[in-house]
Short mmCIF file of C-alpha atoms in Angstrom, two decimals:
data_model
loop_
_atom_site.label_atom_id
_atom_site.label_comp_id
_atom_site.label_asym_id
_atom_site.label_seq_id
_atom_site.Cartn_x
_atom_site.Cartn_y
_atom_site.Cartn_z
CA MET N 16 -68.59 -23.14 49.92
CA ASP N 17 -67.61 -19.80 48.35
CA THR N 18 -65.66 -18.44 45.38
CA LYS N 19 -62.51 -18.11 47.49
CA GLN N 20 -62.51 -21.87 48.12
CA MET N 21 -63.11 -22.45 44.41
CA LEU N 22 -60.10 -20.25 43.62
CA TYR N 23 -57.95 -22.16 46.10
CA PHE N 24 -59.02 -25.51 44.65
CA THR N 25 -58.55 -24.59 40.97
CA THR N 26 -55.17 -23.01 41.69
CA ILE N 27 -53.96 -26.23 43.33
CA ILE N 28 -54.98 -28.22 40.26
CA ASP N 29 -53.49 -25.69 37.83
CA GLU N 30 -50.19 -25.52 39.74
CA GLY N 31 -50.02 -29.28 40.37
CA THR N 32 -49.16 -29.18 44.08
CA ILE N 33 -50.52 -27.54 47.22
CA ASN N 34 -47.11 -26.02 47.93
CA ALA N 35 -46.88 -24.38 44.49
CA ALA N 36 -50.46 -23.12 44.80
CA ALA N 37 -49.73 -21.64 48.24
CA LYS N 38 -46.82 -19.69 46.77
CA LYS N 39 -48.95 -18.36 43.93
CA LEU N 40 -51.73 -17.37 46.34
CA HIS N 41 -49.20 -15.77 48.72
CA MET N 42 -50.23 -17.89 51.68
CA THR N 43 -48.76 -20.75 53.69
CA GLN N 44 -49.51 -24.39 52.94
CA PRO N 45 -51.38 -25.43 56.17
CA PRO N 46 -54.31 -22.97 55.82
CA LEU N 47 -54.67 -23.89 52.15
CA SER N 48 -54.75 -27.61 52.97
CA MET N 49 -57.34 -26.88 55.66
CA GLN N 50 -59.60 -25.08 53.16
CA ILE N 51 -59.56 -28.11 50.86
CA LYS N 52 -60.28 -30.41 53.80
CA LEU N 53 -63.26 -28.25 54.83
CA LEU N 54 -64.50 -28.24 51.23
CA GLU N 55 -64.33 -32.04 51.01
CA GLU N 56 -66.13 -32.36 54.35
CA GLU N 57 -68.88 -30.01 53.18
CA LEU N 58 -69.36 -31.98 49.96
CA ASN N 59 -68.90 -35.28 51.78
CA THR N 60 -66.57 -36.60 49.09
CA LYS N 61 -62.87 -36.72 48.24
CA LEU N 62 -61.89 -34.25 45.51
CA ILE N 63 -58.14 -34.79 45.16
CA ILE N 64 -55.60 -37.53 45.74
CA ARG N 65 -52.34 -36.24 47.19
CA GLY N 66 -49.35 -37.86 45.47
CA SER N 67 -45.63 -37.57 46.14
CA ARG N 68 -45.13 -35.26 43.18
CA LYS N 69 -48.54 -33.79 42.37
CA VAL N 70 -52.21 -33.96 43.22
CA THR N 71 -54.67 -35.75 40.93
CA LEU N 72 -58.40 -35.26 40.61
CA THR N 73 -61.01 -37.81 41.57
CA ASP N 74 -64.09 -38.08 39.34
CA ALA N 75 -65.97 -35.79 41.72
CA GLY N 76 -62.97 -33.46 41.80
CA GLN N 77 -62.96 -33.19 38.01
CA ILE N 78 -66.63 -32.17 38.01
CA PHE N 79 -66.01 -29.64 40.77
CA TYR N 80 -62.95 -28.24 38.98
CA ASN N 81 -64.81 -27.70 35.69
CA ARG N 82 -67.79 -26.05 37.39
CA ALA N 83 -65.58 -23.92 39.64
CA LYS N 84 -63.61 -22.66 36.64
CA ASN N 85 -66.83 -21.60 34.92
CA ILE N 86 -68.15 -19.88 38.04
CA LEU N 87 -64.87 -17.99 38.56
CA GLU N 88 -64.90 -16.83 34.92
CA LEU N 89 -68.50 -15.65 35.26
CA THR N 90 -67.63 -13.85 38.48
CA GLU N 91 -64.72 -12.08 36.81
CA ASP N 92 -66.90 -11.12 33.83
CA LEU N 93 -69.53 -9.75 36.21
CA LYS N 94 -66.93 -7.56 37.91
CA LYS N 95 -65.74 -6.25 34.54
CA GLU N 96 -69.29 -5.55 33.42
CA ILE N 97 -70.02 -3.54 36.56
CA VAL N 98 -66.77 -1.58 36.17
CA ASP N 99 -67.65 -0.95 32.51
CA THR N 100 -70.93 0.72 33.43
CA LYS N 101 -68.94 3.22 35.51
CA SER N 102 -65.90 3.74 33.30
CA GLY N 103 -67.55 4.39 29.94
CA THR N 104 -64.71 4.69 27.40
CA ARG N 105 -61.96 3.74 29.82
CA GLY N 106 -60.45 0.30 30.13
CA THR N 107 -57.77 -2.11 28.95
CA ILE N 108 -57.83 -4.36 25.89
CA ARG N 109 -55.73 -7.53 25.81
CA ILE N 110 -54.77 -7.90 22.18
CA GLY N 111 -52.48 -10.42 20.48
CA ILE N 112 -50.77 -9.98 17.12
CA VAL N 113 -48.35 -11.87 14.92
CA SER N 114 -45.11 -9.93 14.52
CA SER N 115 -45.26 -9.85 10.72
CA ILE N 116 -48.26 -7.49 10.84
CA ASN N 117 -47.11 -5.27 13.69
CA ASN N 118 -46.92 -2.17 11.51
CA TYR N 119 -50.29 -2.89 9.86
CA VAL N 120 -52.01 -3.26 13.24
CA LEU N 121 -50.41 -0.09 14.59
CA GLN N 122 -51.10 2.09 11.53
CA LYS N 123 -54.50 0.80 10.44
CA ILE N 124 -56.09 -0.23 13.76
CA ILE N 125 -54.46 1.03 16.95
CA MET N 126 -53.54 4.61 15.99
CA PRO N 127 -56.97 5.59 14.58
CA PHE N 128 -58.65 3.95 17.58
CA ALA N 129 -56.33 5.70 20.07
CA LYS N 130 -57.21 9.10 18.60
CA LYS N 131 -60.89 8.50 19.34
CA TYR N 132 -60.43 6.78 22.71
CA PRO N 133 -57.21 8.04 24.36
CA ASP N 134 -58.14 6.62 27.78
CA ILE N 135 -58.28 3.01 26.58
CA ASN N 136 -55.04 1.12 27.18
CA PHE N 137 -53.58 -2.05 25.66
CA ILE N 138 -51.77 -5.14 26.87
CA LEU N 139 -50.01 -6.46 23.76
CA THR N 140 -48.93 -10.06 23.21
CA GLU N 141 -46.77 -10.95 20.20
CA GLU N 142 -46.82 -14.63 19.32
CA ASN N 143 -47.34 -16.94 16.35
CA THR N 144 -50.84 -17.56 15.02
CA TYR N 145 -51.24 -20.99 16.66
CA THR N 146 -50.40 -19.64 20.12
CA LEU N 147 -52.69 -16.63 19.72
CA VAL N 148 -55.58 -18.83 18.56
CA ASP N 149 -55.11 -20.97 21.67
CA MET N 150 -55.05 -17.84 23.86
CA VAL N 151 -58.32 -16.60 22.36
CA ASN N 152 -59.82 -20.05 22.80
CA SER N 153 -58.78 -20.13 26.47
CA LYS N 154 -60.05 -16.54 26.95
CA HIS N 155 -56.63 -15.13 27.82
CA LEU N 156 -56.96 -12.55 25.05
CA ASP N 157 -59.84 -10.25 24.11
CA ILE N 158 -58.85 -10.06 20.44
CA ALA N 159 -56.10 -11.54 18.27
CA ILE N 160 -54.97 -10.29 14.86
CA VAL N 161 -53.54 -13.26 12.98
CA ARG N 162 -52.85 -14.62 9.51
CA THR N 163 -54.47 -17.49 7.67
CA PRO N 164 -54.22 -20.42 7.62
CA PHE N 165 -55.49 -21.37 11.08
CA THR N 166 -58.10 -23.75 12.46
CA GLU N 167 -61.33 -21.92 13.26
CA SER N 168 -63.36 -22.80 16.34
CA LYS N 169 -67.16 -22.71 16.33
CA ASP N 170 -66.79 -20.30 19.26
CA PHE N 171 -64.85 -17.77 17.16
CA GLN N 172 -66.05 -14.65 15.44
CA VAL N 173 -63.66 -14.11 12.53
CA LEU N 174 -63.31 -10.76 10.74
CA GLU N 175 -61.29 -10.75 7.50
CA LEU N 176 -59.43 -7.44 7.46
CA GLU N 177 -57.00 -7.55 4.52
CA ASN N 178 -55.84 -9.99 1.91
CA ASN N 179 -52.09 -10.06 1.25
CA ASN N 180 -50.58 -11.40 -1.96
CA LEU N 181 -47.55 -13.65 -1.55
CA TYR N 182 -44.36 -12.54 -3.29
CA ALA N 183 -41.07 -14.09 -4.27
CA VAL N 184 -38.31 -11.83 -2.96
CA GLY N 185 -34.57 -12.03 -3.51
CA ASN N 186 -31.41 -10.61 -5.02
CA GLU N 187 -31.63 -9.90 -8.73
CA ARG N 188 -29.12 -12.68 -9.49
CA PHE N 189 -31.77 -15.24 -8.49
CA PHE N 190 -34.11 -13.76 -11.12
CA ALA N 191 -31.73 -14.13 -14.04
CA GLU N 192 -34.58 -15.00 -16.43
CA THR N 193 -36.45 -11.76 -15.69
CA THR N 194 -37.14 -9.83 -18.89
CA GLN N 195 -38.39 -6.62 -17.28
CA SER N 196 -37.05 -4.51 -14.43
CA SER N 197 -38.97 -4.51 -11.18
CA THR N 198 -36.52 -3.39 -8.52
CA TYR N 199 -37.70 -2.62 -4.98
CA THR N 200 -37.57 1.17 -4.52
CA LYS N 201 -38.95 3.29 -1.71
CA GLU N 202 -40.02 5.95 -4.20
CA THR N 203 -42.81 3.67 -5.44
CA SER N 204 -45.69 2.59 -3.25
CA THR N 205 -47.85 0.86 -5.86
CA CYS N 206 -47.75 -2.55 -7.54
CA SER N 207 -46.79 -1.86 -11.13
CA ALA N 208 -44.43 -3.15 -13.82
CA ASN N 209 -41.99 -0.28 -13.20
CA GLY N 210 -42.51 -0.20 -9.45
CA MET N 211 -41.40 -2.21 -6.46
CA LEU N 212 -43.89 -5.07 -6.87
CA ALA N 213 -44.74 -6.47 -10.28
CA ASP N 214 -46.37 -9.59 -11.66
CA TYR N 215 -44.05 -11.97 -13.46
CA GLU N 216 -45.26 -14.45 -16.04
CA ASN N 217 -42.46 -17.00 -15.58
CA ILE N 218 -42.11 -16.96 -11.79
CA ASP N 219 -42.61 -20.75 -11.65
CA LYS N 220 -39.40 -21.31 -13.63
CA ILE N 221 -37.49 -19.19 -11.14
CA LEU N 222 -38.97 -20.90 -8.07
CA ALA N 223 -38.26 -24.35 -9.52
CA SER N 224 -34.55 -23.68 -9.88
CA GLN N 225 -33.61 -21.60 -6.84
CA PRO N 226 -33.19 -22.14 -3.06
CA LEU N 227 -36.37 -21.09 -1.27
CA ILE N 228 -36.79 -19.56 2.18
CA ILE N 229 -40.29 -20.10 3.54
CA TYR N 230 -42.41 -19.60 6.63
CA LYS N 231 -43.16 -22.95 8.30
CA ARG N 232 -46.94 -22.40 8.56
CA TRP N 233 -47.26 -21.88 4.81
CA LYS N 234 -45.41 -25.05 3.83
CA LYS N 235 -48.60 -27.08 3.25
CA ILE N 236 -50.07 -24.34 1.05
CA LEU N 237 -46.84 -24.07 -0.92
CA ASP N 238 -46.57 -27.85 -1.23
CA VAL N 239 -49.98 -27.88 -2.92
CA TYR N 240 -49.04 -24.95 -5.14
CA PHE N 241 -45.79 -26.55 -6.30
CA SER N 242 -47.46 -29.92 -6.80
CA GLU N 243 -50.05 -28.31 -9.09
CA GLN N 244 -47.22 -26.69 -11.07
CA ASN N 245 -45.27 -29.99 -11.24
CA ILE N 246 -42.40 -28.39 -9.35
CA ILE N 247 -40.16 -30.10 -6.81
CA PRO N 248 -39.20 -27.18 -4.54
CA ASN N 249 -35.78 -26.70 -2.97
CA TYR N 250 -36.68 -25.57 0.55
CA TYR N 251 -33.32 -24.19 1.62
CA CYS N 252 -34.66 -22.78 4.91
CA ILE N 253 -37.96 -23.23 6.76
CA THR N 254 -38.38 -20.71 9.59
CA ASP N 255 -40.87 -19.81 12.33
CA ASP N 256 -40.89 -16.08 11.48
CA ALA N 257 -41.84 -14.55 8.12
CA ARG N 258 -39.56 -11.58 8.83
CA THR N 259 -36.59 -13.96 9.00
CA CYS N 260 -37.42 -15.10 5.47
CA PHE N 261 -37.01 -11.54 4.22
CA LEU N 262 -33.79 -11.05 6.23
CA TRP N 263 -32.22 -14.16 4.69
CA ALA N 264 -33.28 -13.05 1.22
CA GLN N 265 -31.72 -9.63 1.85
CA ASN N 266 -28.45 -11.40 2.57
CA ASN N 267 -28.50 -13.36 -0.70
CA MET N 268 -29.32 -16.74 0.83
CA GLY N 269 -32.12 -17.50 -1.62
CA ILE N 270 -35.63 -16.43 -2.61
CA ALA N 271 -38.06 -15.75 0.23
CA ILE N 272 -41.80 -16.24 -0.14
CA VAL N 273 -43.47 -13.57 1.98
CA PRO N 274 -46.69 -11.51 2.15
CA GLN N 275 -46.79 -8.00 0.73
CA SER N 276 -47.01 -6.39 4.19
CA ILE N 277 -43.58 -7.80 5.12
CA ILE N 278 -42.03 -6.07 2.10
CA SER N 279 -43.89 -2.81 2.72
CA ASP N 280 -42.64 -2.67 6.33
CA GLN N 281 -38.94 -2.85 5.45
CA VAL N 282 -36.86 0.28 5.97
CA ASP N 283 -33.48 -1.28 5.20
CA TYR N 284 -33.19 -2.91 1.80
CA SER N 285 -30.84 -3.41 -1.11
CA ASP N 286 -31.42 -1.72 -4.47
CA GLU N 287 -30.81 -5.14 -6.00
CA MET N 288 -33.84 -6.69 -4.27
CA ILE N 289 -36.46 -8.02 -6.68
CA CYS N 290 -40.08 -8.65 -5.63
CA LYS N 291 -42.44 -10.68 -7.83
CA LYS N 292 -46.07 -11.52 -7.18
CA ILE N 293 -47.00 -15.21 -7.31
CA ASN N 294 -50.28 -15.06 -9.19
CA LYS N 295 -50.57 -18.06 -11.50
CA PRO N 296 -52.25 -19.54 -9.56
CA PHE N 297 -52.87 -16.78 -7.03
CA ILE N 298 -51.59 -17.42 -3.47
CA SER N 299 -52.42 -15.16 -0.56
CA SER N 300 -52.59 -14.84 3.22
CA THR N 301 -55.48 -13.05 4.91
CA ILE N 302 -55.11 -10.89 8.01
CA CYS N 303 -57.99 -11.72 10.39
CA ALA N 304 -59.26 -10.53 13.75
CA ILE N 305 -60.62 -13.30 15.98
CA VAL N 306 -62.61 -13.10 19.21
CA ASN N 307 -64.18 -15.74 21.41
CA LYS N 308 -67.96 -15.35 21.25
CA LYS N 309 -68.30 -17.05 24.64
CA LYS N 310 -66.06 -14.50 26.35
CA TYR N 311 -67.56 -11.32 27.77
CA SER N 312 -66.53 -8.29 25.70
CA SER N 313 -66.04 -5.12 27.72
CA SER N 314 -67.22 -1.78 26.37
CA SER N 315 -63.62 -1.03 25.32
CA VAL N 316 -63.38 -4.29 23.36
CA SER N 317 -66.80 -3.68 21.80
CA LEU N 318 -65.65 -0.26 20.55
CA LEU N 319 -62.59 -1.81 18.92
CA LEU N 320 -64.71 -4.55 17.37
CA LYS N 321 -66.90 -1.88 15.75
CA ASP N 322 -63.80 -0.38 14.13
CA LEU N 323 -62.68 -3.83 12.96
CA GLU N 324 -66.14 -4.45 11.47
CA LYS N 325 -65.75 -1.25 9.43
CA ILE N 326 -62.37 -2.42 8.12
CA LYS N 327 -63.91 -5.79 7.25
CA ASN N 328 -66.83 -4.17 5.41
CA LYS N 329 -64.46 -1.90 3.49
CA THR N 330 -62.43 -4.96 2.46
CA ASN N 331 -65.57 -6.80 1.31
CA ASN N 332 -66.74 -3.78 -0.71
CA THR N 333 -63.33 -3.60 -2.39
CA LYS N 334 -63.61 -7.29 -3.37
CA ILE N 335 -67.06 -6.70 -4.89
CA ASN N 336 -65.96 -3.63 -6.83
#
């Protein structure tokens, strides 16, 4: 028994059939079938049951599959660790991000890191938070930068990087009851009464009477918020992408509820766009970095984690002050 046989066996199970596994392994079916037969003879037990459509595991096969997967992961980690000792600050980081914070990740994390370590490369995956959490859990990503809310695993290390206020955004006609001007302008980069982002005392009255465009993952949070304010919301559109919320609001379809970073990233906007912070009660979404503590972190990943720790500590100090 060797790791090659383990790879053959686990690939068959992952692909579902010997034929599909043979294609993935770039080999013909007969030699692959022979390897499984030799493995079963060595262990003196049947590991798989060959069906007309797919193979299924026996009880012994399930045990072997689980152990083989672990051994293959450890073997791969060992190879990476040995390479790390030779490469120093070279390597590749597999990082996942949600699209709504693409600019934040690039400006605040990747660019400063790239200046210090120009020989470290990235494989970038853009997905929703749920998918990225699953990919970290299954060790397909080194790091993921996501937004709350998400379900934390006991195997995760979670670093809170930045807290984003949620804002109501829409054409000025949806904010007819507004008593002070707070138009979105590129000349202003701060949150102030005469700037692009201002608090608004009566935002609840506006939200209660207008069509709302929301991000699907925040619906439960918003349901609680509206329930506490005795508001029955009119969810005109529920979408999978927070950027789509802003796009619909730009085109006068209703009021979007989005994080501050979405607004800050926009380069094409209408002078009639109004942005109001929802702060009574306060609602926010936190940008977090997550890693799997059970996954081996290469020297490249460890260097990036140190930078993320600094961002986290800076955020915590800001909260205290």
